[in-house]
Every structure is written in C-alpha cells, then in structure tokens.
mmCIF file of C-alpha atoms in Angstrom:
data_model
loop_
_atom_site.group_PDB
_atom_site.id
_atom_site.type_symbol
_atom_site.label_atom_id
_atom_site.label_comp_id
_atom_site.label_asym_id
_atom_site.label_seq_id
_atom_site.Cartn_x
_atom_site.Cartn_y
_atom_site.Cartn_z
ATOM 1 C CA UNK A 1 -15.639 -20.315 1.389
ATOM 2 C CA UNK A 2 -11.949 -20.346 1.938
ATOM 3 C CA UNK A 3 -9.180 -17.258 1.878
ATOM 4 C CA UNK A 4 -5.801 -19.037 1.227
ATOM 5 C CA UNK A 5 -3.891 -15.756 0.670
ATOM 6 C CA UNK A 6 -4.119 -11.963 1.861
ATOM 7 C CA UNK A 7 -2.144 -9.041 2.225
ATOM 8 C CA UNK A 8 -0.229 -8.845 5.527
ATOM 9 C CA UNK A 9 -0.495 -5.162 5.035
ATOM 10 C CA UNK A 10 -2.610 -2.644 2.736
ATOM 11 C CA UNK A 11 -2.719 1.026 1.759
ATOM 12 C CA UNK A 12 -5.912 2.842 2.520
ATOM 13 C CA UNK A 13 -6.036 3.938 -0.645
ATOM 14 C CA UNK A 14 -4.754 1.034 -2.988
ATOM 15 C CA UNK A 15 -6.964 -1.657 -3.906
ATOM 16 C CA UNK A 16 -5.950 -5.373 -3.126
ATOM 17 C CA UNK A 17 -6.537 -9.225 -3.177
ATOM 18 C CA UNK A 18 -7.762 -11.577 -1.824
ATOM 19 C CA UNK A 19 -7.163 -15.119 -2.907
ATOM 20 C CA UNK A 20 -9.220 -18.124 -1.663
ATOM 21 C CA UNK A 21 -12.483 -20.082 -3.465
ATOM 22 C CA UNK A 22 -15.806 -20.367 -2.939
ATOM 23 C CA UNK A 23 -16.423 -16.406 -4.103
ATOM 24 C CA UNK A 24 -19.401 -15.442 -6.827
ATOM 25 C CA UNK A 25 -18.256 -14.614 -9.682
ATOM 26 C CA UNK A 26 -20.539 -11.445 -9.624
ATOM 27 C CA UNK A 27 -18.448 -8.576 -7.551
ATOM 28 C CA UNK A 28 -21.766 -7.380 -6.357
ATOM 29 C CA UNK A 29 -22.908 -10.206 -5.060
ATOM 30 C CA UNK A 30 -19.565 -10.574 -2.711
ATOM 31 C CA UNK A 31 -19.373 -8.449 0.662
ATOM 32 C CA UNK A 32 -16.260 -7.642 1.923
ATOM 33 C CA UNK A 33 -16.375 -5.538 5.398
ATOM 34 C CA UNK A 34 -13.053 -3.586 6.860
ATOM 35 C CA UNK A 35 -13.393 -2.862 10.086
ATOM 36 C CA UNK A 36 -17.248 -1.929 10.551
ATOM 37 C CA UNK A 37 -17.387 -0.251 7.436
ATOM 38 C CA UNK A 38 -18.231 -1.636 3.964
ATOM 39 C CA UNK A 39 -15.687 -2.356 1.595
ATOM 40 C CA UNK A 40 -16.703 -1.981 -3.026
ATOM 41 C CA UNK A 41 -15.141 -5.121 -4.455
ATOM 42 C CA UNK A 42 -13.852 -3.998 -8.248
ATOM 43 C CA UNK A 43 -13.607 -7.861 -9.359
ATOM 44 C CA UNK A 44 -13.978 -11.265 -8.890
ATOM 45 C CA UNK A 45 -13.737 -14.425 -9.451
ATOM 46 C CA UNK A 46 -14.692 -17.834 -7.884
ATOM 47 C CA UNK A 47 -10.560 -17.987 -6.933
ATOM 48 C CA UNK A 48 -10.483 -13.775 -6.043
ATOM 49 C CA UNK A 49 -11.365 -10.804 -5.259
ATOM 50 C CA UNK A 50 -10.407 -7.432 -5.941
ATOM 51 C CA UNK A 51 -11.066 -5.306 -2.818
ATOM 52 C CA UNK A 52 -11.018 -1.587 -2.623
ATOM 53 C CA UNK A 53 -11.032 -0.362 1.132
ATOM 54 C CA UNK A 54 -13.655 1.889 2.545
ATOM 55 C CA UNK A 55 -12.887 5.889 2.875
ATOM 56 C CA UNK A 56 -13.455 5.730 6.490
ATOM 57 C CA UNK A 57 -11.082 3.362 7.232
ATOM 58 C CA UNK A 58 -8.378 4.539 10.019
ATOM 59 C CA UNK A 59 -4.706 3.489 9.762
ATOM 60 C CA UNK A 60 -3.965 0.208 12.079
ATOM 61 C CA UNK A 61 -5.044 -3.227 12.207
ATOM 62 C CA UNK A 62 -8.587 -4.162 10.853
ATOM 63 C CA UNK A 63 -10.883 -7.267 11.035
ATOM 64 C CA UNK A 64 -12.480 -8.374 7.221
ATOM 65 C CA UNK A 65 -15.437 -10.443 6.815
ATOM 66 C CA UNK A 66 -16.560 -11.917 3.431
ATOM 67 C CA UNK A 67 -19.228 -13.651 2.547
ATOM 68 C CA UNK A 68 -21.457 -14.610 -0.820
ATOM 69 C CA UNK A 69 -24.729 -16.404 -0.749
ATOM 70 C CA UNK A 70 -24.719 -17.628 2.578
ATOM 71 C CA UNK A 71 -21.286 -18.920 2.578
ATOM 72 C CA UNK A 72 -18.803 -17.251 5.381
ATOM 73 C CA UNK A 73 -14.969 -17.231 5.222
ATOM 74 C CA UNK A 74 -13.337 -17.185 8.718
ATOM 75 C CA UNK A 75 -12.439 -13.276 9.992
ATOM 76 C CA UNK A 76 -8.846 -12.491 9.112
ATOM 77 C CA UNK A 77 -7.238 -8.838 10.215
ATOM 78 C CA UNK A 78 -5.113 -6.584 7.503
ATOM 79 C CA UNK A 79 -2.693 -3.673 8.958
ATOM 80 C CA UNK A 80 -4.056 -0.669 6.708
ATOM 81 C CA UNK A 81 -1.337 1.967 6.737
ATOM 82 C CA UNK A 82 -1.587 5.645 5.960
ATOM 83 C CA UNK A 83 1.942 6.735 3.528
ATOM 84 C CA UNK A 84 3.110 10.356 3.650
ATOM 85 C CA UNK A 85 5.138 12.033 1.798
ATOM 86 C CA UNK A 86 7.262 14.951 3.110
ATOM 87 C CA UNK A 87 9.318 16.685 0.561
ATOM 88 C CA UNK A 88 10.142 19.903 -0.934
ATOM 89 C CA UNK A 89 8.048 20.192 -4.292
ATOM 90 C CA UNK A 90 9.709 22.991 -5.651
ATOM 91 C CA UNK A 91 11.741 22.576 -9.535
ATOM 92 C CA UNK A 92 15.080 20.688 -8.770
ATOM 93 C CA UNK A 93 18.149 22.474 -9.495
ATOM 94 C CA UNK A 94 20.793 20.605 -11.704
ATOM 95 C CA UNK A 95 23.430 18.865 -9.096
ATOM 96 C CA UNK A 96 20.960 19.634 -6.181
ATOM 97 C CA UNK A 97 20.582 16.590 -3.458
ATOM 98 C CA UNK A 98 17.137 16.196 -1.796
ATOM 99 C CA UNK A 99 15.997 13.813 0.610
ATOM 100 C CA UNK A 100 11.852 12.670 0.120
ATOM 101 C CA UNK A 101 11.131 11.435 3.302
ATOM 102 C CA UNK A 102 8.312 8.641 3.362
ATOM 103 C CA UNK A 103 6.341 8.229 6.848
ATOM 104 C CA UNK A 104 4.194 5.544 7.675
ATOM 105 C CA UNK A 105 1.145 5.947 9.685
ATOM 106 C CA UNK A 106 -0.707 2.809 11.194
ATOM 107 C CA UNK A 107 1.857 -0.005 12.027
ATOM 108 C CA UNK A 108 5.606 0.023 14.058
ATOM 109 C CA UNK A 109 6.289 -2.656 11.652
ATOM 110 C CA UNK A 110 9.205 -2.047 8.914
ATOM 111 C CA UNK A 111 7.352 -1.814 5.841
ATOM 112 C CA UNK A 112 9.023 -2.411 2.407
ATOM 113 C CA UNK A 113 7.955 0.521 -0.105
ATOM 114 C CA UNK A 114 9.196 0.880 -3.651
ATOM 115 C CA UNK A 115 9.991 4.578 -5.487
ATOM 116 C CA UNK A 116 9.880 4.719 -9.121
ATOM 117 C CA UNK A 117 11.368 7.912 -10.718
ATOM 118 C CA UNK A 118 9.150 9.189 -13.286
ATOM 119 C CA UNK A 119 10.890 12.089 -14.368
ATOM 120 C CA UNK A 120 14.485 9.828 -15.411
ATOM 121 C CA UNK A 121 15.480 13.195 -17.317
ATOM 122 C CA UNK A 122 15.360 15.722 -14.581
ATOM 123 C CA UNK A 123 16.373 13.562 -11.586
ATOM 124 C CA UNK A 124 17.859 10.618 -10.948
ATOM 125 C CA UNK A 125 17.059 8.324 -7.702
ATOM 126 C CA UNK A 126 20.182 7.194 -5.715
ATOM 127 C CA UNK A 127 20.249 3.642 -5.634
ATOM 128 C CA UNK A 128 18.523 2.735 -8.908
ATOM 129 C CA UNK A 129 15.231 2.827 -10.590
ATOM 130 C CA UNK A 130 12.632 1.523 -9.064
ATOM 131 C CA UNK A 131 14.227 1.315 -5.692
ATOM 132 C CA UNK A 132 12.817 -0.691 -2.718
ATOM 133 C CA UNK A 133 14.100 0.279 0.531
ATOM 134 C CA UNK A 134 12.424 -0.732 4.010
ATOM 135 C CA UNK A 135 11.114 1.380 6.487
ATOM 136 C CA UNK A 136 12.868 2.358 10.014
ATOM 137 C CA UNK A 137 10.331 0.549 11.752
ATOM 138 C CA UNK A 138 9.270 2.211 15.668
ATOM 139 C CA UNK A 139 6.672 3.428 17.424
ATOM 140 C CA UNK A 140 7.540 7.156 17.029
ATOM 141 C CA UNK A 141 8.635 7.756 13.710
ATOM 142 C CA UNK A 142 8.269 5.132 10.995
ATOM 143 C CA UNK A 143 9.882 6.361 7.992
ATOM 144 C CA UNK A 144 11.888 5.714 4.825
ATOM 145 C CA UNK A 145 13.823 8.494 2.937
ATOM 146 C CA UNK A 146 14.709 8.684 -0.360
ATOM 147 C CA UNK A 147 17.742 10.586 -2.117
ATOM 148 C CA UNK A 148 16.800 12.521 -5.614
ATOM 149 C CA UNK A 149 19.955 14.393 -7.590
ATOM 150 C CA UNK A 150 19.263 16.955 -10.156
ATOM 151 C CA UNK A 151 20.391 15.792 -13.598
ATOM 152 C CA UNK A 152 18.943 19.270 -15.127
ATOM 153 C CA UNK A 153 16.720 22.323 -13.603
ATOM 154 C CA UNK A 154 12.727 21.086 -13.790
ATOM 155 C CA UNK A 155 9.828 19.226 -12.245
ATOM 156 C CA UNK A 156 10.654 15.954 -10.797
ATOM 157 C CA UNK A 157 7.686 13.047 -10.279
ATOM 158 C CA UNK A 158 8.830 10.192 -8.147
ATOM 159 C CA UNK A 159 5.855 7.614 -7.330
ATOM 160 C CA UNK A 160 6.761 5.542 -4.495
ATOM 161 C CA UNK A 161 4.166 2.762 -3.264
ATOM 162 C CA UNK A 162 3.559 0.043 -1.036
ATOM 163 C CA UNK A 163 5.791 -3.497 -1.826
ATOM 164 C CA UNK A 164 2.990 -5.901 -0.182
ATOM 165 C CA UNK A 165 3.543 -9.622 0.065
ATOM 166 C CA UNK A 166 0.645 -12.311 0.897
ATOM 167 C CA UNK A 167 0.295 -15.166 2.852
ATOM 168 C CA UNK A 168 -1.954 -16.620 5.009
ATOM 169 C CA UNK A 169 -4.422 -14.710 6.508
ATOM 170 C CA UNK A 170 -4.073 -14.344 10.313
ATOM 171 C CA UNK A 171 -7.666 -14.660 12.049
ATOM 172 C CA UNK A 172 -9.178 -13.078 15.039
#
C-alpha cells in the first residue's frame, strides 16, 4: 500500500482524500486512524479514499495510519485546523460595510480559504465572487477578514471554506 497524495492541511469537519493504491475497494474494509482516534471512510477505491475525520479530533498536527487486509501504508501527519467565524449576523442594511472575520485555530501557518457569497442579491463580497484570500499567518491570531456591502436590507449567507492543496504526504 502506497499514499502518493494527501492534504497538507484538513478541516475537522470536512471530509478529504487520500490518493495512493493498494486500498480495498470496500470502504469498510479500509482503516484510517487520526491521531488515536478512528477515522469512517465514506468511499473508496483501489486508487482512494474518502476520509471523514473523527469528532474528537483536536486542532494541530495529527499522525494517520491506513491499512486494508494486512497491507500498511507508511504514517504520514495532516495539520487539522479548527475555522471560526466572527461576524455580526444581524440583516444587512443597504450601503452598510461589514468585515467577517475568519480565525484559524490549529496551525501558525497562512492558510488559503475561499468565501462564496450566497446571497449575490443582498450583499455583495469585495473582491469578487468566490474570493480566495490567505490567512495572516502567527502564533497569536491567525485570521482572514472578509468585506460584505449591502446591495439591499436582508439576510446575507456567505460560505467560506478551506482552499486545500495535496502533495506528498510528510511521514513521522
């Protein structure tokens, strides 16, 4: 069993892949551990695996194992990060600016994250829809804002998620 690809980083609450070969084709028959804790796999195939991580996970840096049938790929690590959103929820005001401020818990690391207005008729999202815009890296504060302008008074939905690239996995 190989893994030739793997998120760098990974939401706690977003599935991801894993790319590689040697995995059953039966989900249930793969086992994918995060940290000490057991991860569900949602799909796979002998090339992937869709990987779902466990509710216990902690933000940070995380060993995986996975195996099938006997057969062991080497231990890689994924940084698992936490995203919170800070913002004022209350109906937008035609004209009104507000910042949404995105903070991410788990890594120093700049992290590239992607909003997606959802709600193009009440507010529009400076800078374009979707927008990707990278985080301020640090150990204190690790955060990305984003600027929202009332087009009309309402509700505004903005969905902003993480922008994860793969590559090799880095073992332990």
């Amino acid at each position: 069993m190989e893994i030739s690809a793997a998120p760098h980083v990974a939401t706690l609450t977003d599935r991801f892949e894993v790319f590689g070969k040697g995995f059953c084709g039966d989900a249930d028959a793969n086992h994918v551990t995060i940290g000490d804790h057991g991860a569900l796999v949602l799909a796979s195939s002998p090339l992937a695996l869709t990987v779902l991580p466990p509710t216990e996970l902690e933000p940070g840096p995380a060993k995986l194992t996975v195996s099938c049938a006997k057969r062991d790929a080497p231990e890689f690590s994924v940084v698992f990060v936490e995203l919170e959103l800070a913002a004022d929820a209350s109906p937008l005001r035609r004209g009104e600016h507000r910042t949404l401020t995105v903070r991410v818990h788990g890594t120093s690391e700049k992290i590239s994250l992607e909003a997606r207005n959802l709600a193009p008729d009440v507010a529009e999202l400076e800078g374009g829809n979707p927008l990707r815009r990278l985080s301020s890296g640090g150990d204190q504060e690790n955060v990305a804002p984003f600027e929202v302008v009332g087009k009309k008074n309402g509700t505004f939905l903005i969905s902003i998620r993480l922008v994860s690239a793969l590559g090799r996995p880095e073992g332990h």
